[in-house]
Amino acid sequence: EMQRSLVGSEMCIRDSAQAGKNKEAVKIMEQLINMVEQKYKNDYQKQRPFYNIDLYLLQYYSFMISSLPYLTLEQEKYYWKRIQEIGKSLTNDLDKYNYYLCANNYYSNNRTERDFRKAIAANDSLIKFAETLAPQNLPGLYNINSMTYEAIKDYQNALKYLKISHLIQDSLSTEATHKQLNELQVKYDLNTLNNEKTMLELSLIHI
């Protein structure tokens, strides 16, 4: 029952966000968070004490932090505080990646304690995890570092990370091209073999 409610609410959130109704999406997400927390408290906390609700909530809090312009200051501080609390006990690399993504968003965009140095530190951690979890994200992450250094007028590092971003993007593009060529070569070879097999079978029929 809880899972069906979550899926339905998440679909509403995606639809609202895609339609550009960001405030409505935030409102729906807040309702979803309240529902999940209440449902956990009433039905799961005592019966299933080892059920880790925090990993679900981290995903929902991440959405809220990615929508900082549409949050009240009270919401902004509350969700970031909860993310920090959850972050202390994370062990899975993917969850840590999500946590540092939140941290980068928060320190880059919040209205009360914007801190570009902390945003860069969080992004550096994202880069470390992305090397194994999501290498395709590396060009964008290095570019974020470049833009953040530029925002604090550290143009030397801004240029350094921009160059790294382009180098990795070129490398990924080359790798993708090679992969595509290899796949085409395999298809061509298989097609050639099939044609040769057909020709051989036809020649045997006429013998």
Short mmCIF file of N, CA and C in Angstrom, two decimals, residues 91-183:
data_model
loop_
_atom_site.label_atom_id
_atom_site.label_comp_id
_atom_site.label_asym_id
_atom_site.label_seq_id
_atom_site.Cartn_x
_atom_site.Cartn_y
_atom_site.Cartn_z
N THR A 91 27.02 4.18 4.14
CA THR A 91 28.12 3.25 3.85
C THR A 91 28.20 2.90 2.37
N ASN A 92 27.09 3.02 1.65
CA ASN A 92 27.06 2.69 0.23
C ASN A 92 27.58 3.86 -0.61
N ASP A 93 28.42 3.58 -1.59
CA ASP A 93 29.03 4.64 -2.40
C ASP A 93 28.00 5.44 -3.18
N LEU A 94 26.96 4.77 -3.67
CA LEU A 94 25.94 5.48 -4.43
C LEU A 94 25.17 6.45 -3.54
N ASP A 95 24.91 6.04 -2.31
CA ASP A 95 24.24 6.94 -1.36
C ASP A 95 25.14 8.12 -1.01
N LYS A 96 26.45 7.85 -0.87
CA LYS A 96 27.40 8.93 -0.60
C LYS A 96 27.46 9.91 -1.77
N TYR A 97 27.41 9.37 -2.97
CA TYR A 97 27.39 10.21 -4.17
C TYR A 97 26.19 11.16 -4.12
N ASN A 98 25.05 10.61 -3.78
CA ASN A 98 23.83 11.40 -3.67
C ASN A 98 23.97 12.48 -2.59
N TYR A 99 24.61 12.09 -1.48
CA TYR A 99 24.81 13.04 -0.38
C TYR A 99 25.68 14.23 -0.83
N TYR A 100 26.80 13.93 -1.50
CA TYR A 100 27.70 15.01 -1.92
C TYR A 100 27.08 15.87 -3.02
N LEU A 101 26.19 15.27 -3.81
CA LEU A 101 25.45 16.05 -4.80
C LEU A 101 24.56 17.07 -4.10
N CYS A 102 23.92 16.63 -3.02
CA CYS A 102 23.10 17.56 -2.21
C CYS A 102 23.97 18.66 -1.62
N ALA A 103 25.14 18.27 -1.10
CA ALA A 103 26.03 19.26 -0.47
C ALA A 103 26.48 20.30 -1.48
N ASN A 104 26.82 19.85 -2.68
CA ASN A 104 27.24 20.80 -3.71
C ASN A 104 26.11 21.75 -4.07
N ASN A 105 24.91 21.21 -4.24
CA ASN A 105 23.74 22.05 -4.54
C ASN A 105 23.49 23.07 -3.43
N TYR A 106 23.57 22.57 -2.19
CA TYR A 106 23.26 23.43 -1.06
C TYR A 106 24.27 24.59 -0.93
N TYR A 107 25.55 24.26 -0.91
CA TYR A 107 26.56 25.30 -0.69
C TYR A 107 26.70 26.25 -1.89
N SER A 108 26.27 25.78 -3.08
CA SER A 108 26.35 26.65 -4.25
C SER A 108 25.16 27.60 -4.37
N ASN A 109 24.00 27.18 -3.85
CA ASN A 109 22.76 27.89 -4.18
C ASN A 109 21.93 28.39 -3.01
N ASN A 110 22.26 28.00 -1.77
CA ASN A 110 21.39 28.43 -0.68
C ASN A 110 21.53 29.93 -0.43
N ARG A 111 20.55 30.50 0.26
CA ARG A 111 20.47 31.95 0.42
C ARG A 111 21.10 32.48 1.70
N THR A 112 21.42 31.59 2.64
CA THR A 112 21.88 32.07 3.94
C THR A 112 23.35 31.78 4.24
N GLU A 113 23.87 30.66 3.77
CA GLU A 113 25.28 30.35 4.04
C GLU A 113 25.97 29.77 2.82
N ARG A 114 25.84 30.48 1.70
CA ARG A 114 26.51 30.05 0.48
C ARG A 114 28.02 30.02 0.72
N ASP A 115 28.63 28.91 0.34
CA ASP A 115 30.06 28.74 0.60
C ASP A 115 30.67 27.97 -0.57
N PHE A 116 31.30 28.70 -1.49
CA PHE A 116 31.83 28.07 -2.69
C PHE A 116 32.98 27.11 -2.40
N ARG A 117 33.75 27.37 -1.34
CA ARG A 117 34.85 26.46 -0.99
C ARG A 117 34.30 25.10 -0.57
N LYS A 118 33.23 25.12 0.22
CA LYS A 118 32.59 23.85 0.63
C LYS A 118 31.92 23.18 -0.57
N ALA A 119 31.40 23.98 -1.48
CA ALA A 119 30.79 23.42 -2.70
C ALA A 119 31.85 22.70 -3.52
N ILE A 120 33.03 23.28 -3.62
CA ILE A 120 34.13 22.66 -4.36
C ILE A 120 34.57 21.36 -3.68
N ALA A 121 34.67 21.38 -2.35
CA ALA A 121 35.06 20.18 -1.60
C ALA A 121 34.05 19.05 -1.85
N ALA A 122 32.76 19.40 -1.84
CA ALA A 122 31.72 18.39 -2.11
C ALA A 122 31.83 17.87 -3.53
N ASN A 123 32.11 18.77 -4.47
CA ASN A 123 32.23 18.36 -5.87
C ASN A 123 33.46 17.48 -6.09
N ASP A 124 34.54 17.77 -5.36
CA ASP A 124 35.73 16.92 -5.43
C ASP A 124 35.40 15.49 -4.99
N SER A 125 34.56 15.36 -3.96
CA SER A 125 34.13 14.03 -3.51
C SER A 125 33.25 13.36 -4.57
N LEU A 126 32.40 14.16 -5.22
CA LEU A 126 31.58 13.63 -6.31
C LEU A 126 32.46 13.07 -7.43
N ILE A 127 33.50 13.80 -7.75
CA ILE A 127 34.42 13.37 -8.81
C ILE A 127 35.06 12.03 -8.45
N LYS A 128 35.45 11.89 -7.19
CA LYS A 128 36.09 10.64 -6.74
C LYS A 128 35.15 9.46 -6.93
N PHE A 129 33.89 9.62 -6.54
CA PHE A 129 32.93 8.52 -6.67
C PHE A 129 32.51 8.30 -8.12
N ALA A 130 32.45 9.39 -8.89
CA ALA A 130 32.02 9.28 -10.29
C ALA A 130 33.02 8.49 -11.13
N GLU A 131 34.28 8.48 -10.72
CA GLU A 131 35.30 7.75 -11.48
C GLU A 131 34.94 6.27 -11.64
N THR A 132 34.24 5.71 -10.64
CA THR A 132 33.83 4.31 -10.73
C THR A 132 32.32 4.16 -10.95
N LEU A 133 31.52 5.07 -10.39
CA LEU A 133 30.07 4.93 -10.46
C LEU A 133 29.47 5.49 -11.75
N ALA A 134 29.99 6.62 -12.20
CA ALA A 134 29.38 7.30 -13.35
C ALA A 134 30.42 8.13 -14.10
N PRO A 135 31.38 7.47 -14.79
CA PRO A 135 32.43 8.21 -15.49
C PRO A 135 31.90 9.19 -16.52
N GLN A 136 30.71 8.90 -17.06
CA GLN A 136 30.12 9.81 -18.05
C GLN A 136 29.77 11.17 -17.44
N ASN A 137 29.69 11.24 -16.11
CA ASN A 137 29.38 12.52 -15.45
C ASN A 137 30.62 13.37 -15.18
N LEU A 138 31.80 12.80 -15.39
CA LEU A 138 33.04 13.51 -15.03
C LEU A 138 33.21 14.84 -15.77
N PRO A 139 32.98 14.91 -17.10
CA PRO A 139 33.16 16.22 -17.76
C PRO A 139 32.30 17.31 -17.12
N GLY A 140 31.04 16.97 -16.82
CA GLY A 140 30.16 17.96 -16.20
C GLY A 140 30.60 18.36 -14.80
N LEU A 141 31.11 17.39 -14.03
CA LEU A 141 31.55 17.68 -12.66
C LEU A 141 32.80 18.56 -12.67
N TYR A 142 33.74 18.26 -13.57
CA TYR A 142 34.93 19.12 -13.68
C TYR A 142 34.55 20.51 -14.16
N ASN A 143 33.54 20.59 -15.02
CA ASN A 143 33.08 21.90 -15.49
C ASN A 143 32.43 22.69 -14.37
N ILE A 144 31.72 21.99 -13.48
CA ILE A 144 31.14 22.67 -12.31
C ILE A 144 32.25 23.24 -11.44
N ASN A 145 33.32 22.48 -11.23
CA ASN A 145 34.46 23.00 -10.48
C ASN A 145 35.02 24.25 -11.15
N SER A 146 35.15 24.20 -12.47
CA SER A 146 35.67 25.35 -13.21
C SER A 146 34.80 26.58 -12.98
N MET A 147 33.49 26.42 -13.10
CA MET A 147 32.58 27.57 -12.92
C MET A 147 32.59 28.08 -11.48
N THR A 148 32.76 27.16 -10.52
CA THR A 148 32.77 27.58 -9.12
C THR A 148 34.05 28.34 -8.79
N TYR A 149 35.17 27.87 -9.32
CA TYR A 149 36.42 28.62 -9.13
C TYR A 149 36.34 29.99 -9.80
N GLU A 150 35.68 30.03 -10.94
CA GLU A 150 35.52 31.32 -11.62
C GLU A 150 34.67 32.27 -10.77
N ALA A 151 33.68 31.72 -10.08
CA ALA A 151 32.81 32.55 -9.24
C ALA A 151 33.57 33.20 -8.09
N ILE A 152 34.65 32.53 -7.63
CA ILE A 152 35.46 33.13 -6.54
C ILE A 152 36.71 33.80 -7.10
N LYS A 153 36.71 33.99 -8.44
CA LYS A 153 37.79 34.71 -9.13
C LYS A 153 39.15 33.99 -9.05
N ASP A 154 39.11 32.67 -8.90
CA ASP A 154 40.33 31.87 -8.97
C ASP A 154 40.43 31.35 -10.41
N TYR A 155 40.92 32.23 -11.30
CA TYR A 155 40.88 31.93 -12.72
C TYR A 155 41.88 30.84 -13.13
N GLN A 156 42.95 30.71 -12.37
CA GLN A 156 43.93 29.67 -12.68
C GLN A 156 43.30 28.27 -12.56
N ASN A 157 42.63 28.04 -11.43
CA ASN A 157 41.98 26.75 -11.24
C ASN A 157 40.76 26.60 -12.16
N ALA A 158 40.09 27.71 -12.43
CA ALA A 158 38.95 27.66 -13.34
C ALA A 158 39.38 27.14 -14.70
N LEU A 159 40.51 27.66 -15.20
CA LEU A 159 41.03 27.22 -16.49
C LEU A 159 41.51 25.77 -16.42
N LYS A 160 42.16 25.42 -15.32
CA LYS A 160 42.68 24.05 -15.13
C LYS A 160 41.55 23.01 -15.24
N TYR A 161 40.46 23.26 -14.51
CA TYR A 161 39.38 22.29 -14.49
C TYR A 161 38.57 22.30 -15.79
N LEU A 162 38.53 23.44 -16.46
CA LEU A 162 37.86 23.49 -17.76
C LEU A 162 38.61 22.63 -18.78
N LYS A 163 39.95 22.73 -18.75
CA LYS A 163 40.77 21.92 -19.66
C LYS A 163 40.58 20.42 -19.38
N ILE A 164 40.55 20.06 -18.09
CA ILE A 164 40.35 18.64 -17.73
C ILE A 164 38.99 18.17 -18.23
N SER A 165 37.98 19.02 -18.07
CA SER A 165 36.63 18.67 -18.53
C SER A 165 36.62 18.36 -20.02
N HIS A 166 37.29 19.23 -20.80
CA HIS A 166 37.32 19.02 -22.25
C HIS A 166 38.12 17.77 -22.63
N LEU A 167 39.21 17.54 -21.93
CA LEU A 167 40.03 16.35 -22.22
C LEU A 167 39.24 15.06 -21.99
N ILE A 168 38.54 15.02 -20.85
CA ILE A 168 37.76 13.81 -20.53
C ILE A 168 36.60 13.65 -21.51
N GLN A 169 35.97 14.76 -21.88
CA GLN A 169 34.86 14.70 -22.84
C GLN A 169 35.35 14.16 -24.18
N ASP A 170 36.52 14.64 -24.62
CA ASP A 170 37.10 14.16 -25.88
C ASP A 170 37.41 12.67 -25.79
N SER A 171 37.95 12.26 -24.63
CA SER A 171 38.28 10.84 -24.43
C SER A 171 37.04 9.97 -24.47
N LEU A 172 35.98 10.42 -23.78
CA LEU A 172 34.72 9.66 -23.77
C LEU A 172 34.10 9.59 -25.16
N SER A 173 34.20 10.71 -25.91
CA SER A 173 33.64 10.74 -27.26
C SER A 173 34.39 9.77 -28.16
N THR A 174 35.74 9.76 -28.03
CA THR A 174 36.56 8.84 -28.83
C THR A 174 36.23 7.40 -28.48
N GLU A 175 36.10 7.13 -27.18
CA GLU A 175 35.77 5.78 -26.73
C GLU A 175 34.41 5.34 -27.27
N ALA A 176 33.44 6.26 -27.23
CA ALA A 176 32.11 5.94 -27.74
C ALA A 176 32.13 5.67 -29.24
N THR A 177 32.95 6.47 -29.96
CA THR A 177 33.08 6.27 -31.41
C THR A 177 33.69 4.91 -31.72
N HIS A 178 34.76 4.56 -30.98
CA HIS A 178 35.40 3.26 -31.17
C HIS A 178 34.42 2.12 -30.88
N LYS A 179 33.63 2.27 -29.83
CA LYS A 179 32.66 1.25 -29.47
C LYS A 179 31.64 1.07 -30.59
N GLN A 180 31.17 2.22 -31.13
CA GLN A 180 30.19 2.16 -32.21
C GLN A 180 30.78 1.50 -33.44
N LEU A 181 32.04 1.83 -33.77
CA LEU A 181 32.69 1.22 -34.92
C LEU A 181 32.87 -0.28 -34.72
N ASN A 182 33.25 -0.68 -33.52
CA ASN A 182 33.42 -2.10 -33.22
C ASN A 182 32.10 -2.87 -33.36
N GLU A 183 31.01 -2.23 -32.86
CA GLU A 183 29.70 -2.87 -32.97
C GLU A 183 29.29 -3.03 -34.44
#
